[in-house]
Coordinates of C-alpha atoms and ligand atoms in Angstrom, one line a residue:
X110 CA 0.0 0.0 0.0
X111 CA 1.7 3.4 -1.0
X112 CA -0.4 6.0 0.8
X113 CA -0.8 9.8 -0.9
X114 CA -2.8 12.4 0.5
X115 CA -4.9 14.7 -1.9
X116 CA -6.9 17.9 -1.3
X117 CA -10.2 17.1 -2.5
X118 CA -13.8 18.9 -3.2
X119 CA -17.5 17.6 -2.8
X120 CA -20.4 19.8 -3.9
X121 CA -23.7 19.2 -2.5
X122 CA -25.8 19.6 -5.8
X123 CA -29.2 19.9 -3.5
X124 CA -28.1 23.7 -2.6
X125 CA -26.3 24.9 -5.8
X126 CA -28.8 27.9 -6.7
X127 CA -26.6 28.7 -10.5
X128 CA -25.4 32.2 -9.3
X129 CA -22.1 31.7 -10.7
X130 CA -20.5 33.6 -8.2
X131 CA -17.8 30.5 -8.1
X132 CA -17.2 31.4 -11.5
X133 CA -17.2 34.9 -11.3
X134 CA -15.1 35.5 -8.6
X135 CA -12.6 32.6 -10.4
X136 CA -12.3 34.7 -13.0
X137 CA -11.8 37.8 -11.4
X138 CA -8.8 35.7 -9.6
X139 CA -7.2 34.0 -12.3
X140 CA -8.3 34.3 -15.8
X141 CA -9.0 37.9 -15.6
X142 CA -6.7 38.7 -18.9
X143 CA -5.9 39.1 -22.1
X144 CA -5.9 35.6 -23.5
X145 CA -8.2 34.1 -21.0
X146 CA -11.0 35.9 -21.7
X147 CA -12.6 32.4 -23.0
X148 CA -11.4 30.4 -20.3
X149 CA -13.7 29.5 -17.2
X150 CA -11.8 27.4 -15.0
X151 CA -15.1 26.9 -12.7
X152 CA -18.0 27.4 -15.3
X153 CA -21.7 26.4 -13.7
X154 CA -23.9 24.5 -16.3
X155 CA -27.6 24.0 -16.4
X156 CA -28.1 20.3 -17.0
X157 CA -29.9 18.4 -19.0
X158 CA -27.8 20.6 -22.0
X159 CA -25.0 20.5 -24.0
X160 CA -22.5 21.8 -21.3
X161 CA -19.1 24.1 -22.0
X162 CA -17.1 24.1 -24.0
X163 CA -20.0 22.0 -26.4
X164 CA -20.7 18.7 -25.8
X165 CA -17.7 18.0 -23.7
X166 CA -19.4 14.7 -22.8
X167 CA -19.2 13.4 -26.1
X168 CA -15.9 11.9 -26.5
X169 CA -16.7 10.7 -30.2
X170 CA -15.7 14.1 -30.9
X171 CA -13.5 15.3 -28.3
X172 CA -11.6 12.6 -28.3
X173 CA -10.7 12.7 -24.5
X174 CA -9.8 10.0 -21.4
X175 CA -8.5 6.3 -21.8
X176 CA -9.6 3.8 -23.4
X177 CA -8.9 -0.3 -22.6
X178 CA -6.7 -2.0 -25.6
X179 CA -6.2 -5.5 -24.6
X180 CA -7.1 -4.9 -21.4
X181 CA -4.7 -2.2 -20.6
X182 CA -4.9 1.5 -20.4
X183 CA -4.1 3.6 -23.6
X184 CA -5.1 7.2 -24.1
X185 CA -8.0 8.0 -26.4
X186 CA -5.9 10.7 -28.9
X187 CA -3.7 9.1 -31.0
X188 CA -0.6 11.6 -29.8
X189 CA 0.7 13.6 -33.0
X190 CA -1.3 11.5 -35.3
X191 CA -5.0 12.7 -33.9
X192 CA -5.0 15.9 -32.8
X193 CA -8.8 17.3 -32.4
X194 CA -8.6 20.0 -29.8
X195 CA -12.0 21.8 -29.3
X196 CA -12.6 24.8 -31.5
X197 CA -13.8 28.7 -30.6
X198 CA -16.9 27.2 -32.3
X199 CA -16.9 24.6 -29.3
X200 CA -16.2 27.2 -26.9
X201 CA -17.1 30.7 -28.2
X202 CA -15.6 33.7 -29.3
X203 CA -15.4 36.4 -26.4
X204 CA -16.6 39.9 -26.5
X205 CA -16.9 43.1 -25.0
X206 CA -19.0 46.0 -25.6
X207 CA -18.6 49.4 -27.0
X208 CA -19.3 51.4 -23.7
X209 CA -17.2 54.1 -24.6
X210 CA -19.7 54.9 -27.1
X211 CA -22.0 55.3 -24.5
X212 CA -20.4 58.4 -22.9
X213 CA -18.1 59.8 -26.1
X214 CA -20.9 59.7 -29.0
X215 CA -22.5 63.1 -30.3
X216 CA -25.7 64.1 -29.1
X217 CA -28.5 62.8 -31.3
X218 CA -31.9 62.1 -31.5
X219 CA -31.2 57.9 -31.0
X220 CA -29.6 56.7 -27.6
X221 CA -26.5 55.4 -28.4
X222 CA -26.6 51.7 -28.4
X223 CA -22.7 49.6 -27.4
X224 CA -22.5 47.3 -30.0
X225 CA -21.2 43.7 -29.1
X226 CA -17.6 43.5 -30.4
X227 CA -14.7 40.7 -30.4
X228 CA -12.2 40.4 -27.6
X229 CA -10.0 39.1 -29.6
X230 CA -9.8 40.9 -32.6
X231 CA -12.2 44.2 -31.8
X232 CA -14.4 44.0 -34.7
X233 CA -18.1 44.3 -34.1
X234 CA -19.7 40.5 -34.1
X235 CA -23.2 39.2 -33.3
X236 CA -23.1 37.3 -30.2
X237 CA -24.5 33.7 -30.9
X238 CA -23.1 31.2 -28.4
X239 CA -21.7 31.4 -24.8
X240 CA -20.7 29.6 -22.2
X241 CA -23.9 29.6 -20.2
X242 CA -26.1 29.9 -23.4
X243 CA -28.8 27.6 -21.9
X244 CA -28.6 28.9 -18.7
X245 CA -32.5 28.0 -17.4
X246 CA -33.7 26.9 -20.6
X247 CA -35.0 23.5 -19.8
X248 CA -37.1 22.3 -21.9
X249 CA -35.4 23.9 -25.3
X250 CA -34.2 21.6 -27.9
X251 CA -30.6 22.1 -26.5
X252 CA -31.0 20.0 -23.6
X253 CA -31.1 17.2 -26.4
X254 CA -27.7 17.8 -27.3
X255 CA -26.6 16.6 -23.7
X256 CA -25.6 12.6 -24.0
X257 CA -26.8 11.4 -20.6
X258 CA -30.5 11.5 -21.7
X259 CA -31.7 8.4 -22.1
X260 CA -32.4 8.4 -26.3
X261 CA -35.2 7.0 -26.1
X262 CA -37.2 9.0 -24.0
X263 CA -35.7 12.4 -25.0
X264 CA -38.6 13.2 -26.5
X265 CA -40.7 13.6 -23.2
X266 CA -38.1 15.7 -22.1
X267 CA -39.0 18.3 -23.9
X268 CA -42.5 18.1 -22.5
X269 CA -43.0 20.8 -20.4
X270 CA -44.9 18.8 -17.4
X271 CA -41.9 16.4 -18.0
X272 CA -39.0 19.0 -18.1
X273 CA -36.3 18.8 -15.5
X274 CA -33.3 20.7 -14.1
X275 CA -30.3 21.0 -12.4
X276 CA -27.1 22.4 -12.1
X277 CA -23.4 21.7 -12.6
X278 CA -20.7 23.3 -11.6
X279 CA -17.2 22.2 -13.2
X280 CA -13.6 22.7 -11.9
X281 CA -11.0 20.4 -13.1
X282 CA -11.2 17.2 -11.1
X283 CA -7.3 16.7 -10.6
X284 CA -7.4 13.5 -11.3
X285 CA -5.2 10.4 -9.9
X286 CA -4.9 9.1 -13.5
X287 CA -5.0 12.3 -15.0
X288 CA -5.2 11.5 -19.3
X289 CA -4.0 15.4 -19.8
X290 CA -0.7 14.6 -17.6
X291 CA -0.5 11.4 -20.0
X292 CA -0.9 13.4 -23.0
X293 CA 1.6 15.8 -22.9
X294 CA 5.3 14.9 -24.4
X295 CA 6.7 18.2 -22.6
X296 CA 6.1 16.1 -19.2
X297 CA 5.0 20.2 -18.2
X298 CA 1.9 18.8 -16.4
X299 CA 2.5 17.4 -13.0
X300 CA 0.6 16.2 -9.9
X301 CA 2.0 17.4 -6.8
X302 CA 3.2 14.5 -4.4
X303 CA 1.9 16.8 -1.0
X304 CA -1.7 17.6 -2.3
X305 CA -1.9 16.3 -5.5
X306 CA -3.1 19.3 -7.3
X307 CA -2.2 18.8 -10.9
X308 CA -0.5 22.0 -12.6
X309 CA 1.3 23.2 -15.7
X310 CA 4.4 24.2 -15.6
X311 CA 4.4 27.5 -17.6
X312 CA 7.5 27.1 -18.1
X313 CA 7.8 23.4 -20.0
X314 CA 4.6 23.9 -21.9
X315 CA 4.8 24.3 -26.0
X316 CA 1.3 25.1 -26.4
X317 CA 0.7 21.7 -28.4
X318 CA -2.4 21.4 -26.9
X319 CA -2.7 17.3 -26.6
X320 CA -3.4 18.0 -22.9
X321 CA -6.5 20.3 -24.0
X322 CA -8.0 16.9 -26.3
X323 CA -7.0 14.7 -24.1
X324 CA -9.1 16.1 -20.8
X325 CA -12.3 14.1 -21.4
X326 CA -13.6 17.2 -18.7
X327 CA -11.9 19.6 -21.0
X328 CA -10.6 21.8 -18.3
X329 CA -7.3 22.5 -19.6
X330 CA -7.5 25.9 -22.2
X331 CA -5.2 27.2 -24.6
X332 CA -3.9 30.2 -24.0
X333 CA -3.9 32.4 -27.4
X334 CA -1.9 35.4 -26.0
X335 CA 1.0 33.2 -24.2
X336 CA 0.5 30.2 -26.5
X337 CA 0.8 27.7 -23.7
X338 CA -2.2 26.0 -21.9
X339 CA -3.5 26.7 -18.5
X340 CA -6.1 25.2 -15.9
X341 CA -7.6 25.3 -12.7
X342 CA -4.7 25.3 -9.7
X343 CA -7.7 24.7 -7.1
X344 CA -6.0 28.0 -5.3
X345 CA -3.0 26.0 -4.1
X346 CA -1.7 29.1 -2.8
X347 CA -4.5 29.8 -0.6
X348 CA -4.5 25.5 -0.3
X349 CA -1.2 25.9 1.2
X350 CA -2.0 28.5 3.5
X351 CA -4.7 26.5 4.9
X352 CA -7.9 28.6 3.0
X353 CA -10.4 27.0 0.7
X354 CA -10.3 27.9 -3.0
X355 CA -11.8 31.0 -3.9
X356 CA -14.8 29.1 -5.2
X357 CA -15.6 27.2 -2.4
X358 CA -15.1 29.9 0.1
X359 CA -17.5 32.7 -2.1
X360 CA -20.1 29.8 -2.9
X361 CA -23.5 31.5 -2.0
X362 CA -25.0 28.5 -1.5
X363 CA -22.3 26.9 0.8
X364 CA -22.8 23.7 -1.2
X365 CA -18.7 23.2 -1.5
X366 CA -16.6 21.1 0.9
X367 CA -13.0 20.8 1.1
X368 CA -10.7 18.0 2.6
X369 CA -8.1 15.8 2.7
X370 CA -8.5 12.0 1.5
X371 CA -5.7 9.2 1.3
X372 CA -5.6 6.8 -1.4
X373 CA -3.5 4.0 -2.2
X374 CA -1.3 5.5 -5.1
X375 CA -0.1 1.2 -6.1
X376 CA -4.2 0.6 -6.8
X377 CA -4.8 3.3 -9.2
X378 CA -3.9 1.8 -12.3
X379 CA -5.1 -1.5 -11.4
X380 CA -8.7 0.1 -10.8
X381 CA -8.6 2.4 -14.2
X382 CA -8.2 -0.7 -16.2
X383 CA -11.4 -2.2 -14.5
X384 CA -13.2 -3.8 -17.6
X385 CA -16.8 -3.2 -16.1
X386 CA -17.2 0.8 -15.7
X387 CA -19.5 0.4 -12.8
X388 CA -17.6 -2.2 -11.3
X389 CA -14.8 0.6 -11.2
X390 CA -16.9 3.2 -9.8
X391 CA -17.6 0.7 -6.8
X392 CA -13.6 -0.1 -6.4
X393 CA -12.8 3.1 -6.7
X394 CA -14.3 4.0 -3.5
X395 CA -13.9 0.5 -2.1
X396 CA -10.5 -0.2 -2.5
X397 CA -8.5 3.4 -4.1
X398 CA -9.9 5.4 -1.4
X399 CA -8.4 4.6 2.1
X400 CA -9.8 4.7 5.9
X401 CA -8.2 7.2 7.7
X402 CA -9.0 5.3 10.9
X403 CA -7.8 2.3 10.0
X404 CA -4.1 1.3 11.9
X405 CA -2.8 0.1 8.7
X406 CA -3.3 2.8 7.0
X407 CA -2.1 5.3 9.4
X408 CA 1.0 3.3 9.3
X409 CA 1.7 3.2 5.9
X410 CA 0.6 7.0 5.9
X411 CA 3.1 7.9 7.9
X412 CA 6.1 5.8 6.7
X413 CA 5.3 7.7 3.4
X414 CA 6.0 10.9 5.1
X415 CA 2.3 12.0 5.6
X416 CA 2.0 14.5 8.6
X417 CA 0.2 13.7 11.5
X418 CA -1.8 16.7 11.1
X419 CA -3.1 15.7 7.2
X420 CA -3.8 12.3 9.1
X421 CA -6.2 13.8 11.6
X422 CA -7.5 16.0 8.8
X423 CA -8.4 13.0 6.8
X424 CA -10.4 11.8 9.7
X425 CA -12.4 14.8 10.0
X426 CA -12.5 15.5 6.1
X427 CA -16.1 16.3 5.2
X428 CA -15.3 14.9 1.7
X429 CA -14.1 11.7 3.3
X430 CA -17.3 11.4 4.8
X431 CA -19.8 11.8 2.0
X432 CA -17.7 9.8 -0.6
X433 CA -15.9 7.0 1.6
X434 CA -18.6 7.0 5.1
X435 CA -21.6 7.6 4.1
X436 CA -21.1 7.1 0.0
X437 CA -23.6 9.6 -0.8
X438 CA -20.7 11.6 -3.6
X439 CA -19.8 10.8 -6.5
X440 CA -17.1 11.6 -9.3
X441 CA -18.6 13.0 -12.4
X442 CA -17.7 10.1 -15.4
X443 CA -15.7 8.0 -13.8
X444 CA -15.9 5.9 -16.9
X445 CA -13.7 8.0 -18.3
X446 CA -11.2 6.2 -15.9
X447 CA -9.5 9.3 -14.9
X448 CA -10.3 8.5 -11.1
X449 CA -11.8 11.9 -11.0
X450 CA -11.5 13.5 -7.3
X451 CA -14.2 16.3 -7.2
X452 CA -17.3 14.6 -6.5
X453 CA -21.1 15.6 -6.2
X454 CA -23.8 14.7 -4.1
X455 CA -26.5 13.8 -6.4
X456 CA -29.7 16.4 -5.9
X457 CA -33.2 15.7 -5.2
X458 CA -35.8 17.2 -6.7
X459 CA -38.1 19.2 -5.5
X460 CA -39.9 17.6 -3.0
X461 CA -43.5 19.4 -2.2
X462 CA -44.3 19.9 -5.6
X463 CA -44.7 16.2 -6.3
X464 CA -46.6 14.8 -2.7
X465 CA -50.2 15.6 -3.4
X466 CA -49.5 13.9 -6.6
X467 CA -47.9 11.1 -5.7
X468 CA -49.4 10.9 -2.0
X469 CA -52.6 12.8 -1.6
X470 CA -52.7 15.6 1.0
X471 CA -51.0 13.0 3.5
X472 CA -48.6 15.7 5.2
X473 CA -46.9 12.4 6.9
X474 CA -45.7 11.4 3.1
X475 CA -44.1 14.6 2.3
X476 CA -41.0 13.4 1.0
X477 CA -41.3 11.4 -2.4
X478 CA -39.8 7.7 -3.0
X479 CA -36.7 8.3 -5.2
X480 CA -38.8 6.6 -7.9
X481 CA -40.9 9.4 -8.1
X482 CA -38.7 12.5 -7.7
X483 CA -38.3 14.3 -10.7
X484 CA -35.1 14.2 -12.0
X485 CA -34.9 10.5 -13.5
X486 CA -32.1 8.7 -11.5
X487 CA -30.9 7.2 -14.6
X488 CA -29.9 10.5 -15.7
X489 CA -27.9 11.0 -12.5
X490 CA -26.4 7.4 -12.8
X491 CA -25.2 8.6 -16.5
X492 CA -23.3 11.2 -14.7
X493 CA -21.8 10.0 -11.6
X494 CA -22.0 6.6 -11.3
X495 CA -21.0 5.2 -15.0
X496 CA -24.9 4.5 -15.2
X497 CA -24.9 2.4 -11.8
X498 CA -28.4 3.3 -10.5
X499 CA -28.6 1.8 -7.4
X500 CA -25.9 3.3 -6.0
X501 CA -27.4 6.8 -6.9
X502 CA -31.1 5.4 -5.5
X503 CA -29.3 4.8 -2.3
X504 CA -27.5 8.0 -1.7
X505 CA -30.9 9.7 -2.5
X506 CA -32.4 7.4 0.0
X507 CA -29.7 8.5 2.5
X508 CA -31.0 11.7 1.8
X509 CA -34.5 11.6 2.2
X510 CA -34.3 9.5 5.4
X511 CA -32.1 12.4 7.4
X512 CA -35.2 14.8 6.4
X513 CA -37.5 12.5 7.3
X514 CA -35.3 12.0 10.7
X515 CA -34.6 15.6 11.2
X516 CA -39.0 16.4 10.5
X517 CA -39.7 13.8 13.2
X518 CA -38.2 15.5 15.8
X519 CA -40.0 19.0 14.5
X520 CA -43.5 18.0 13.8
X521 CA -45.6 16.2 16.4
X522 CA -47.7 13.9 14.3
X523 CA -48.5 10.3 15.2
X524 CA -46.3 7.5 13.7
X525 CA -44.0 10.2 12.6
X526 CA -40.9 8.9 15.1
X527 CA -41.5 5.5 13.9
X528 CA -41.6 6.4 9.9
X529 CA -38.3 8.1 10.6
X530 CA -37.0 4.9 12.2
X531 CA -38.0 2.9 9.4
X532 CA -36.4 5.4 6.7
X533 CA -33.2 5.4 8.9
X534 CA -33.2 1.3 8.9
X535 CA -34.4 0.7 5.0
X536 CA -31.0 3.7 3.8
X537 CA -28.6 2.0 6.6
X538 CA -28.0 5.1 8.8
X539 CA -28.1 5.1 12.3
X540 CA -29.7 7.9 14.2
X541 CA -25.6 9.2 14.7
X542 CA -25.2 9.1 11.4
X543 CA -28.4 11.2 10.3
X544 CA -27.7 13.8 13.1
X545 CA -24.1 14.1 11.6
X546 CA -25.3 14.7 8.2
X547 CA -27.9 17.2 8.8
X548 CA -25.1 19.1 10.6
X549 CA -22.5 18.5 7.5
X550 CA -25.6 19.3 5.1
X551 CA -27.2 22.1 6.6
X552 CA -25.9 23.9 9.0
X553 CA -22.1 23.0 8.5
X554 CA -19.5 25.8 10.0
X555 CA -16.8 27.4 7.9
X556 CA -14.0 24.8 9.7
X557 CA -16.5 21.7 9.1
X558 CA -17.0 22.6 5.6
X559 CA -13.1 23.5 5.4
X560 CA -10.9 20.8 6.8
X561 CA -7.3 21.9 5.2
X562 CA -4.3 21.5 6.6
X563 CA -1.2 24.0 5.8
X564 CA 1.4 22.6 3.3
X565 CA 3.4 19.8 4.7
X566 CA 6.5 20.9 3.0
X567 CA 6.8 23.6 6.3
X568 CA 6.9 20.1 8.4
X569 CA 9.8 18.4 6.1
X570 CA 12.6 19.4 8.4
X571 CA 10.8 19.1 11.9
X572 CA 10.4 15.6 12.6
X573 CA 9.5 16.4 15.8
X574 CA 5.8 18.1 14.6
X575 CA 5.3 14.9 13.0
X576 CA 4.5 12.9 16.2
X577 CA 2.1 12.8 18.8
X578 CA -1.2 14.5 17.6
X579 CA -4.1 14.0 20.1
X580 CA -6.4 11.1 18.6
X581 CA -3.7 9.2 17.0
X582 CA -2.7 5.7 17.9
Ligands
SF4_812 S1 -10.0 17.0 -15.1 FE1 -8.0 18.1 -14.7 S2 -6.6 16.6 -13.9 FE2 -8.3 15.5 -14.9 S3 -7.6 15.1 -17.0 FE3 -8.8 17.1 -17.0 S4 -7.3 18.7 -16.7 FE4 -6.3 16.7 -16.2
SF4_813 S1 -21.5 29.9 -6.0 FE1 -22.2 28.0 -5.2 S2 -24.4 28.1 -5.3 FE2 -23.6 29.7 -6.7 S3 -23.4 28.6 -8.7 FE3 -21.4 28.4 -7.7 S4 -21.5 26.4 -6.7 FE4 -23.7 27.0 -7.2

């Protein structure tokens, strides 16, 4: 067992409300400049759709993540042969307006209008794609564009009383078998042995741009002005200072959560060859993801150098809990078998709109079975679970039993405390378990929701730091 320690993100998809502050305040960070201006590092999609850049799913055109050839891992792109990098079609091209116009123009009798016009090369353009260009538009025909709707019912989808929505929000999921670190023959993408953010090094990049096909999340851009390629860092400088990423700590809806998890680095490439994709999900989480209370792994944590203080962090890492404890997170794709390690807590749907439907005006039945919520769990199971849907129906369950739980002890009503019992038994929680989550889900502090120790390159010298945290065998 070879024992790395990563920082790691789960969103809970129930509370994202699509402000796009994450994205704006990203990109007033880090991409604010002249041959960025395309580039979102966190970009927030509305789902069903075709997602940013276009259809970034589809990896029949983009060409992106491994594939199995005899059984053994081999990137998708064909390297120097096969080169199919998205296109500013994909993307879009980014403008400005005229404002100037809007204070230096003549007085006439027509208000002076600013006219859209290109960031790249000034001239005036008509604005026809975006990267949130289906923002709320459920329902459109662009939603059919998005591959995890299940062809043959895509026509219903477009139904209004049928219609469904979500949101997404994207960062790049540095990876543990990262396709755009594979890809490039510059070796200028790296994962970092302490955290295992994965970066470019400005420096080696070319600009050749295999990286950018080879992301099957395409979340590394070309730069046009520098003519290298960039990504998301997730803030390792705030990361090593022991503060969340910009977009976790500004997310209005506090659905972000940041942590440490430990992984067994010698299982990696052994589980990303996994023939069946949902079969790799599951060993993923089973056997690539470590207990950070287990002796063993403690031990071989700490003969690979791992802090005692990442150790404790592990243990109380909210991201450990939802993926690893309670397994109610998920990585998006993970058939892509880039062991992805932002994941997402699948959402429910609205839930009162639906019970006098489903369940007459009985108050007791407020929350749905999963089977009837509105968001088709196949659809989630596309996106997070390599189309296993009972692990998505039982993290929804999860959920609905710690409401259930959390109502019973709010609402007198007769039968309530035992219904609550009965939820808890049939999703496999205990009472401890449900109070935990509702804490962790809803009313989570700032130091739950942020569990990140400072960089343990500070402790290589001090041997002594190393030892004798409180809690540790
Ligand atoms: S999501 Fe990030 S780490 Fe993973 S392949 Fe894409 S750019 Fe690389
Ligand atoms: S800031 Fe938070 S709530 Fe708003 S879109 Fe981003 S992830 Fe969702």
């Amino acid at each position: 067992m070879k024992v790395r320690a990563q920082i790691s993100m789960a969103m809970n998809l129930d509370k994202c409300l699509g402000c796009n502050t994450c994205t704006v305040t990203c990109k007033n960070v880090w991409t604010n400049r002249q041959g960025a201006e395309y580039m979102w590092w966190n970009n927030v999609e509305t789902r069903p759709g075709p997602g940013y850049p276009r259809q970034w799913e589809n990896q029949d055109k983009h060409n992106g993540g491994w594939v199995l050839d005899g059984g053994k891992l081999k990137l998708r792109i064909e390297i120097k042969k096969d080169y199919k990098p998205p296109g500013l079609d994909d993307y879009y091209e980014p403008w400005t307006y005229e404002y100037e116009v809007l204070f230096s123009e003549k007085q006439t009798d027509q208000q002076p209008v600013a006219r859209p016009i290109s960031l790249i090369d000034g001239r005036p353009m008509d604005v026809s794609n975006g990267p949130n260009w289906n923002d709320d538009l459920a329902g459109t025909d662009l939603l059919l564009e998005d591959p995890n709707l299940d062809p043959l019912q895509k026509s219903i989808y477009t139904q209004f009383k049928d219609v469904f929505m979500m949101y997404l929000p994207r960062i790049c999921n540095h990876c543990l078998n990262p396709s755009c670190l594979a890809a490039c023959p510059r070796k200028a993408i790296y994962k970092r042995e302490e955290d295992g953010i994965v970066l470019v090094d400005q420096s080696r990049c070319r600009g050749y741009r295999y990286c950018v096909a080879a992301c099957p999340y395409k979340k590394v851009y070309y730069n046009w002005k520098t003519g290298k390629s960039e990504k998301c860092i997730l803030c390792y400088p705030r990361i090593e200072a022991g503060q969340p990423p910009v977009c976790a700590l500004t997310c209005v809806g506090k659905i972000r959560y940041v942590g440490v998890l430990l992984y067994d680095a010698d299982k990696v490439l052994d589980v990303a060859a996994e023939p069946d994709p949902t079969r790799l999900m599951r060993r993923f989480i089973d056997e690539v993801l470590l207990d950070p209370f287990d002796p063993d792994v403690i031990s071989a944590a700490r003969s690979a150098g791992i802090p005692d203080d990442w150790i404790t962090a592990a243990q109380r890492s909210p991201v450990y809990k939802m993926v690893k404890k309670w397994q109610v997170a998920f990585p998006l794709h993970p058939e892509f078998r880039t062991l992805p390690m932002i994941f997402y807590v699948p959402p429910l749907s609205p839930v009162v709109t639906t019970f006098e439907q489903a369940y007459g005006a009985k108050i007791t039945d407020v929350f749905p079975r999963v089977s009837e919520l509105r968001i088709p769990v196949k659809y989630l199971a596309s996106m997070f679970t390599a189309g296993d849907t009972a692990l998505v129906e039982q993290a929804l369950k999860k959920l609905i039993a710690v409401r259930i739980y959390e109502r019973s002890k709010n609402v007198t009503e007769p039968g309530l405390a035992d219904k609550a019992k009965q939820a808890l038994a049939e999703a496999g929680l205990t009472e401890q378990d449900a109070e935990e989550m509702y804490r962790l889900f809803a009313i989570a502090r700032y130091e739950d929701r942020f569990v990140i120790p400072t960089n343990p390159k500070r402790y290589a010298n001090q041997p002594q730091l190393q030892r004798g945290v409180a809690g540790l065998p």
